[in-house]
PDB file of C-alpha atoms in Angstrom:
ATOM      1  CA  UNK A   6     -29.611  39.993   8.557  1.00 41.00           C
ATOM      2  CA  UNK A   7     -26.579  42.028   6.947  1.00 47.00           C
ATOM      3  CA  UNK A   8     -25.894  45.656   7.842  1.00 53.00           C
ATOM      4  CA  UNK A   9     -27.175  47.995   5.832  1.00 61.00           C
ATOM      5  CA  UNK A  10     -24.375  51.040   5.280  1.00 67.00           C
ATOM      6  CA  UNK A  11     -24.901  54.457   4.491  1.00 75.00           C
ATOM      7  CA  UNK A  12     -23.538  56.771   1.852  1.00 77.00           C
ATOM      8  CA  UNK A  13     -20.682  57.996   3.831  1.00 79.00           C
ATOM      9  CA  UNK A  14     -20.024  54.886   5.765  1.00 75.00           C
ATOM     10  CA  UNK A  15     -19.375  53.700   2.150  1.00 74.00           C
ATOM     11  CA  UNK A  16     -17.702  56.721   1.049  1.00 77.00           C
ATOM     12  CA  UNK A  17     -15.187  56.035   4.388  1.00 76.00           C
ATOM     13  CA  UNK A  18     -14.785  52.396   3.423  1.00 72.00           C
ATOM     14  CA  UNK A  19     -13.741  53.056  -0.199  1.00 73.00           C
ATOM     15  CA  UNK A  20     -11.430  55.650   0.828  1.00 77.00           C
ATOM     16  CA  UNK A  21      -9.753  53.220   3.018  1.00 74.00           C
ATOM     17  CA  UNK A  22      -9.668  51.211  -0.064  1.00 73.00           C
ATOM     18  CA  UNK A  23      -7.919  53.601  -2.329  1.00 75.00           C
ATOM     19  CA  UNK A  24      -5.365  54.732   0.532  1.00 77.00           C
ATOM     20  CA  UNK A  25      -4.343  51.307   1.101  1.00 75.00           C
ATOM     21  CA  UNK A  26      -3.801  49.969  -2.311  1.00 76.00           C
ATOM     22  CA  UNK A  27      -1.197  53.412  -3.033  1.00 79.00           C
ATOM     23  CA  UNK A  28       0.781  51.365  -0.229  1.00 80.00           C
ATOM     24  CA  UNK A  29       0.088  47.570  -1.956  1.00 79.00           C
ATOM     25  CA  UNK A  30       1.342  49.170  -5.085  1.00 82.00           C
ATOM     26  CA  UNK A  31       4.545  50.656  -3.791  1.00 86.00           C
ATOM     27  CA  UNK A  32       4.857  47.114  -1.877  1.00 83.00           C
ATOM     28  CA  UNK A  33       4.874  45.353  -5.443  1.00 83.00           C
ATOM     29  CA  UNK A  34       7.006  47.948  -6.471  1.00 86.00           C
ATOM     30  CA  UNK A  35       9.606  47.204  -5.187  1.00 86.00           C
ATOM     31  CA  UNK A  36       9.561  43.321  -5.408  1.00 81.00           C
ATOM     32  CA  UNK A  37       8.556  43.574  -8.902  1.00 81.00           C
ATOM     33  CA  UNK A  38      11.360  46.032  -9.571  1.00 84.00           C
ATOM     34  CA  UNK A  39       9.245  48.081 -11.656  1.00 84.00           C
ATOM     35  CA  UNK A  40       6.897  51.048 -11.287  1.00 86.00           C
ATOM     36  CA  UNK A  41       3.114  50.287 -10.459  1.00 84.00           C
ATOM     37  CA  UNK A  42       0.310  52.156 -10.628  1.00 82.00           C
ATOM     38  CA  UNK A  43      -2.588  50.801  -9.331  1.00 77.00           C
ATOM     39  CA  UNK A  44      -6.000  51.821  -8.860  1.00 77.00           C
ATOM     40  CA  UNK A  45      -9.488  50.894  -7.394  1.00 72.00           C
ATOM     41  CA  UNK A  46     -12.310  52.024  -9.221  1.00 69.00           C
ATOM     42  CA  UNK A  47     -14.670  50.082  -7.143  1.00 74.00           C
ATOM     43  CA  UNK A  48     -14.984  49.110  -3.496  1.00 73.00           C
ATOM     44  CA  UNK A  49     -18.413  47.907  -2.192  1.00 75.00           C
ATOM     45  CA  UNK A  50     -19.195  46.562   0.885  1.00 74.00           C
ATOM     46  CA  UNK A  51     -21.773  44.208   0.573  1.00 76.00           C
ATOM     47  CA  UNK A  52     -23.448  41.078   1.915  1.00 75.00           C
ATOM     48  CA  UNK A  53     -21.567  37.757   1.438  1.00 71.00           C
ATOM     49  CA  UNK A  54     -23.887  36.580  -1.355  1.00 71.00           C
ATOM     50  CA  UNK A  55     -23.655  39.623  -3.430  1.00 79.00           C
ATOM     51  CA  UNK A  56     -20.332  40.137  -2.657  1.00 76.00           C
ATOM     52  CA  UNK A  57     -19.657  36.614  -4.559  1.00 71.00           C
ATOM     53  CA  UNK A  58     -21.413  37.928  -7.519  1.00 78.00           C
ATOM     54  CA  UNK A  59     -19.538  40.564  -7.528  1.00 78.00           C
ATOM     55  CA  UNK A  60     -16.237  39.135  -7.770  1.00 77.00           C
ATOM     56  CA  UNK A  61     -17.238  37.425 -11.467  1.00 80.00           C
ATOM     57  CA  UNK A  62     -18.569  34.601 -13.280  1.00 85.00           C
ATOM     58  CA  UNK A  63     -18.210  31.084 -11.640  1.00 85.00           C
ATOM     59  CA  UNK A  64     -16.330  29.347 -13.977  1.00 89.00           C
ATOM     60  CA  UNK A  65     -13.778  31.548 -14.565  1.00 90.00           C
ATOM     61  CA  UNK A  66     -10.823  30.154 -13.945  1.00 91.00           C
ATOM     62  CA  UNK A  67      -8.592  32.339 -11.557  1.00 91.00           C
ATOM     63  CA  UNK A  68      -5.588  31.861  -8.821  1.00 92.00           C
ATOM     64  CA  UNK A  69      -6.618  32.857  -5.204  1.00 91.00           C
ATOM     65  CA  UNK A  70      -4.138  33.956  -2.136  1.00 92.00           C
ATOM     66  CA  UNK A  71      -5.944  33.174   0.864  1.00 91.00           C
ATOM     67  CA  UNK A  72      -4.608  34.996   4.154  1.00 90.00           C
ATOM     68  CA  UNK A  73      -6.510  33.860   7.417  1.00 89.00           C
ATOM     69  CA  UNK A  74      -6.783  37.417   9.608  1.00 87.00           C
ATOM     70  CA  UNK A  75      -5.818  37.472  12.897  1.00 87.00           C
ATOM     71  CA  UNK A  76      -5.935  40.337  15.450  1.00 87.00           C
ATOM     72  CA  UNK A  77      -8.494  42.778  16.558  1.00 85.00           C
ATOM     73  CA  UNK A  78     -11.015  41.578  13.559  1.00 82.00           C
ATOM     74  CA  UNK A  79     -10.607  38.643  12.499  1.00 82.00           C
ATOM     75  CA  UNK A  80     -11.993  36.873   9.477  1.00 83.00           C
ATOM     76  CA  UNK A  81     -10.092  36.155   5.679  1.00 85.00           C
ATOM     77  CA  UNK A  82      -8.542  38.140   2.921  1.00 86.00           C
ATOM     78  CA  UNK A  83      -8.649  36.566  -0.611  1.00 87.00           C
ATOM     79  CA  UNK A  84      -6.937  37.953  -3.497  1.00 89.00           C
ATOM     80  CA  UNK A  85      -8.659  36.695  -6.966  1.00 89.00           C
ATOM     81  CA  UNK A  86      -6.080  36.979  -9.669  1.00 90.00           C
ATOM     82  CA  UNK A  87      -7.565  36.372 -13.327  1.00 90.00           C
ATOM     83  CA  UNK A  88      -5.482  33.382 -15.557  1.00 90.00           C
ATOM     84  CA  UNK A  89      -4.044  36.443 -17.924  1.00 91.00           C
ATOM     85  CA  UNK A  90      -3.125  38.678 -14.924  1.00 90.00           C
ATOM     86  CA  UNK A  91      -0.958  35.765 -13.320  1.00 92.00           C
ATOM     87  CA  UNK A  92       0.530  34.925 -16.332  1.00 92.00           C
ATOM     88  CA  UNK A  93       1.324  38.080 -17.004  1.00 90.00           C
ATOM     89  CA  UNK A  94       2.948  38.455 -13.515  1.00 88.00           C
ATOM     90  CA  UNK A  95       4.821  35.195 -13.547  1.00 90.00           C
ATOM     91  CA  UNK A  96       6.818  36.198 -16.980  1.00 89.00           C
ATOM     92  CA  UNK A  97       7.474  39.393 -14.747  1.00 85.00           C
ATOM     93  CA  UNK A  98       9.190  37.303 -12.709  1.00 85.00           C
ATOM     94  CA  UNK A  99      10.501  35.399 -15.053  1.00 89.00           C
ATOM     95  CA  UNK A 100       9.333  32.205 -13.504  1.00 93.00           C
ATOM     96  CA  UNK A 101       6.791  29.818 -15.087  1.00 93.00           C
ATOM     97  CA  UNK A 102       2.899  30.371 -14.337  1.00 88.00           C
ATOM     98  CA  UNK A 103       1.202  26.999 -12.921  1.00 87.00           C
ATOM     99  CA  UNK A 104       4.599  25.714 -11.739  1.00 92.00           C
ATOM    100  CA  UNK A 105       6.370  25.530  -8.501  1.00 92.00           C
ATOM    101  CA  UNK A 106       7.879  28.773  -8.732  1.00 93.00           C
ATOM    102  CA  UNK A 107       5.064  30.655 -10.481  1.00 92.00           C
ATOM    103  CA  UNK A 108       2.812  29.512  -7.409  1.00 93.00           C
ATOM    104  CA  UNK A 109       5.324  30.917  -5.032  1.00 93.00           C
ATOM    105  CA  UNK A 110       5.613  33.650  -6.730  1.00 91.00           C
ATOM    106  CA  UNK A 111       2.228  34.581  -7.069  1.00 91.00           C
ATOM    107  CA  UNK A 112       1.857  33.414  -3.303  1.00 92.00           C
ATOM    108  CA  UNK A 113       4.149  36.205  -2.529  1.00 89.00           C
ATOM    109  CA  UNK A 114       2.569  39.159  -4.748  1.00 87.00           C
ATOM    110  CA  UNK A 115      -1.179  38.005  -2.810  1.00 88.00           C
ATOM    111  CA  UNK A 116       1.025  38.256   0.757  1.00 89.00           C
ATOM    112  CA  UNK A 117       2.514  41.469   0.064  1.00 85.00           C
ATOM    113  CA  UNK A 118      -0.850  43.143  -1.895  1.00 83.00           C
ATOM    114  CA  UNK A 119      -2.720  41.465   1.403  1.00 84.00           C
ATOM    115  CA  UNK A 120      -0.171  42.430   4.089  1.00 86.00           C
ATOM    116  CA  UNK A 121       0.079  45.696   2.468  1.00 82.00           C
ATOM    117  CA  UNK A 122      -3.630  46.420   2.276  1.00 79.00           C
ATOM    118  CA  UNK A 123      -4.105  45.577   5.940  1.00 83.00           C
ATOM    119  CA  UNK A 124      -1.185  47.450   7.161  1.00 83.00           C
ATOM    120  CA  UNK A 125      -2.710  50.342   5.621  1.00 79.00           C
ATOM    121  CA  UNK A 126      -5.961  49.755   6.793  1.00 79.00           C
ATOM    122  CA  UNK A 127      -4.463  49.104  10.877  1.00 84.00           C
ATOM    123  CA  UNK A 128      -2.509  52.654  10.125  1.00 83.00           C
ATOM    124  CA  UNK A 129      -6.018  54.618   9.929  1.00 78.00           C
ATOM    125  CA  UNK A 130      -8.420  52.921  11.872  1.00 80.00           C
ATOM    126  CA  UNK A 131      -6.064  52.172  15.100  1.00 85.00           C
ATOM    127  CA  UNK A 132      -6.902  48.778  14.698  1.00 86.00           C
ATOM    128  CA  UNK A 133      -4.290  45.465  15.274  1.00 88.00           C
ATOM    129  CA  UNK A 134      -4.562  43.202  12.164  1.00 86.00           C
ATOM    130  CA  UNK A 135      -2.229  39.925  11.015  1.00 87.00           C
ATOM    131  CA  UNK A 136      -2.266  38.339   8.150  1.00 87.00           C
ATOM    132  CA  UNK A 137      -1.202  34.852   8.847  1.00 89.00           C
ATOM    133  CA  UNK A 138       0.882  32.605   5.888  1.00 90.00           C
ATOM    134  CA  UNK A 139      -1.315  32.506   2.812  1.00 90.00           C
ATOM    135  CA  UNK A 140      -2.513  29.164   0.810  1.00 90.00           C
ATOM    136  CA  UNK A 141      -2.813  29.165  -3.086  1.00 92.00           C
ATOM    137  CA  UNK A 142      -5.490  27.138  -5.463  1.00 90.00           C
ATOM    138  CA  UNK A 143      -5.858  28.056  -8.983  1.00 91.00           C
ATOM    139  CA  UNK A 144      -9.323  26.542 -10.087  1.00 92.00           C
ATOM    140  CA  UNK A 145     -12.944  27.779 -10.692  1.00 91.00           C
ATOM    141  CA  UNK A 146     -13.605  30.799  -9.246  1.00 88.00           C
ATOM    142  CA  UNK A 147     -16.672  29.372  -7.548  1.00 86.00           C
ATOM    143  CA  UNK A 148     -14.738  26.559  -6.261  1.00 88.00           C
ATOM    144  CA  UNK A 149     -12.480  28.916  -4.124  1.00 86.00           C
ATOM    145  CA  UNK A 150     -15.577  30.985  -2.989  1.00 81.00           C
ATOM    146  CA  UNK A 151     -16.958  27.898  -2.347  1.00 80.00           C
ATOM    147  CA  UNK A 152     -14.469  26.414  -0.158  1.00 82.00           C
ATOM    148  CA  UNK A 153     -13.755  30.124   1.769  1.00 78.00           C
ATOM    149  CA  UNK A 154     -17.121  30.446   2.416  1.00 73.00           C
ATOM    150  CA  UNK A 155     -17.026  26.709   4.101  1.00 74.00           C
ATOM    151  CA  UNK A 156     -14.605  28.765   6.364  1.00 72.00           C
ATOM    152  CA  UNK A 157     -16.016  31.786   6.888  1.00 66.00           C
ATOM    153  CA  UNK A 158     -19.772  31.792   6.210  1.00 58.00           C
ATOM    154  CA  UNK A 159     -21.455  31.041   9.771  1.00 57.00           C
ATOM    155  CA  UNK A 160     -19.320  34.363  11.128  1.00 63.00           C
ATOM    156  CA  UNK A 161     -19.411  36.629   8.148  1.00 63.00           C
ATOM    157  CA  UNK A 162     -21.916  39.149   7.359  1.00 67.00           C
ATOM    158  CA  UNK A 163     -20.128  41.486   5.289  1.00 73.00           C
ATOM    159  CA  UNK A 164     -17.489  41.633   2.589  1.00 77.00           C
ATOM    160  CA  UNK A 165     -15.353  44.386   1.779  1.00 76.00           C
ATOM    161  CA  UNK A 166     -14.767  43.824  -2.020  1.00 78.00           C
ATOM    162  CA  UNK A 167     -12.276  46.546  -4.042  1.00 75.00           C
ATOM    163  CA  UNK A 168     -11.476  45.598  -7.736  1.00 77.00           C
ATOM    164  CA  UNK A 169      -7.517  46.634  -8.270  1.00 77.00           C
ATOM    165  CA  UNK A 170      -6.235  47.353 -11.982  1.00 81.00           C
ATOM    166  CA  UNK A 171      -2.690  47.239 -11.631  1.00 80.00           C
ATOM    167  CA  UNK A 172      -0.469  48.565 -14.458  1.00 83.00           C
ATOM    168  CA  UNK A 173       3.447  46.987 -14.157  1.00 81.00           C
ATOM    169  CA  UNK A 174       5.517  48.819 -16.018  1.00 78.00           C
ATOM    170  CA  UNK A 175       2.655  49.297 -19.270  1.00 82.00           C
ATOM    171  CA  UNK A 176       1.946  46.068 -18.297  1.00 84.00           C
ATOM    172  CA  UNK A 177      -1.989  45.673 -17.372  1.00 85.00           C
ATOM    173  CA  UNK A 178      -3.075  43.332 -14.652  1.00 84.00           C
ATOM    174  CA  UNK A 179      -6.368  43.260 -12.771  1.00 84.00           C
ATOM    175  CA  UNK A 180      -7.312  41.582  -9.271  1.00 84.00           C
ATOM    176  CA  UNK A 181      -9.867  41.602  -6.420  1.00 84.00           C
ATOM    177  CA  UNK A 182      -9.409  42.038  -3.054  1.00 82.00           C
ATOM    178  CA  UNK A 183     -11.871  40.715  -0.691  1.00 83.00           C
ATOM    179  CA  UNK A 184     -11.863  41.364   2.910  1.00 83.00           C
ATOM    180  CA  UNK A 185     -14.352  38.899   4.849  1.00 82.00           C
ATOM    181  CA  UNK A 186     -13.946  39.604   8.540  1.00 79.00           C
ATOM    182  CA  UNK A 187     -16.066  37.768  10.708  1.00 74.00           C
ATOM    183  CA  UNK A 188     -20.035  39.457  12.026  1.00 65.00           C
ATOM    184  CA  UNK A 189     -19.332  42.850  13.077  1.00 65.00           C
ATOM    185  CA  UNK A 190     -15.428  43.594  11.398  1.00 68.00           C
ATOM    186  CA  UNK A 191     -16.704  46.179   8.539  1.00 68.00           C
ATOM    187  CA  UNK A 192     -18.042  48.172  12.110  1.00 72.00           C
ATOM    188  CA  UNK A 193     -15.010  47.784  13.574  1.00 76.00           C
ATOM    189  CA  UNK A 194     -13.454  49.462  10.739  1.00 74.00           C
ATOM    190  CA  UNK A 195     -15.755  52.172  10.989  1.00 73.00           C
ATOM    191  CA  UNK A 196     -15.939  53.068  14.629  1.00 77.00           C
ATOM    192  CA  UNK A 197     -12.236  53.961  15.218  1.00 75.00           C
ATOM    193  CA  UNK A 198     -13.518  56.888  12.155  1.00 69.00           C
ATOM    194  CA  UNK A 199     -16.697  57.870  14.329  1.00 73.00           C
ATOM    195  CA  UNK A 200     -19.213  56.249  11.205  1.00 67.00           C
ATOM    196  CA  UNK A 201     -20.396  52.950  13.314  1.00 65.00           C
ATOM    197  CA  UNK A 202     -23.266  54.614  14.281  1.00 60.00           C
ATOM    198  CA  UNK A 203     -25.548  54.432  11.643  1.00 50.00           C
ATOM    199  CA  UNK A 204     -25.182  50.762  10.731  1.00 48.00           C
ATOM    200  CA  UNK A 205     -28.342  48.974  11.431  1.00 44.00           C
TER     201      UNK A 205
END
């Protein structure tokens, strides 16, 4: 059975949301070399299989950063980056999307969006969180759900999804962000804030 969350619980965990992308987007900033503004007009938490549907049709093809999470919740991030958006990004970076280098590349935007995101999160809740090295896959989105929820799905009860649109330099770029910690992280979140209560 997944936690159901009240208003303000929700309220708390898309505020999180929004604080800690304004740090992902200075973080891309300045590897990017350009300004970024990016925003979160949605962050749900919601159970694993509607948190799936959420992130988008099946068989769209997208590239996702997977960072195992490591600390005091522990758990995944993955980072769904539409084909356009990483295209976009790789001629950013002047490198070429789908090869080596555009891989690495894009490897390094999901660990620094990720990293950043978590950081962020650990500065307001008290909490100790690691991202450990992420692992790329561009294929069908529900091929990379699929094979993180092979990972993750006998712990996880709740994801924390936020939906990023990124603008680089008048440049527009969208992403997800999912945070899957293992049964019991999205409380941990909350209690350091005094909202774990009334989780049932």
């Amino acid at each position: 059975m997944s936690p159901r969350y009240t208003e303000l619980q929700l309220d708390a965990l898309r505020e999180l949301a929004n604080i800690a992308s304004g740090t992902a987007a200075t973080a891309l900033s300045q590897m990017l070399g350009r300004e970024v503004e990016l925003n979160v007009p949605r962050a749900l938490a919601l159970p694993l299989a509607d948190a799936v549907d959420a992130a988008g049709p099946s068989d769209d093809t997208v590239t996702g950063v997977v960072l195992p999470l490591e600390g005091d919740i522990e758990g995944l991030v993955l980072l769904l980056i539409p084909v356009d958006s990483a295209e976009t990004l790789c001629r950013l970076l002047g490198v070429e999307p789908g090869s080596e280098f555009g891989d690495s590349a894009l490897s390094e935007i999901g660990n620094i969006l990720g990293t950043s995101y978590l950081n962020a999160l650990a500065a307001m809740t008290g909490l100790a969180l690691s991202p450990c090295p992420p692992h790329l896959s561009t294929d069908l989105l529900g091929a990379i759900v699929a094979s993180v929820l092979a990972e993750t799905a006998a712990t996880a009860d709740t994801a924390l999804v936020m939906d990023s649109e990124l603008d680089v330099a008048g440049e527009p770029c969208s992403m997800s962000f999912l945070l899957l910690p293992t049964a019991g992280g999205a409380i941990d979140l909350l209690t350091p804030l005094g909202l774990a209560e009334s989780a049932a």
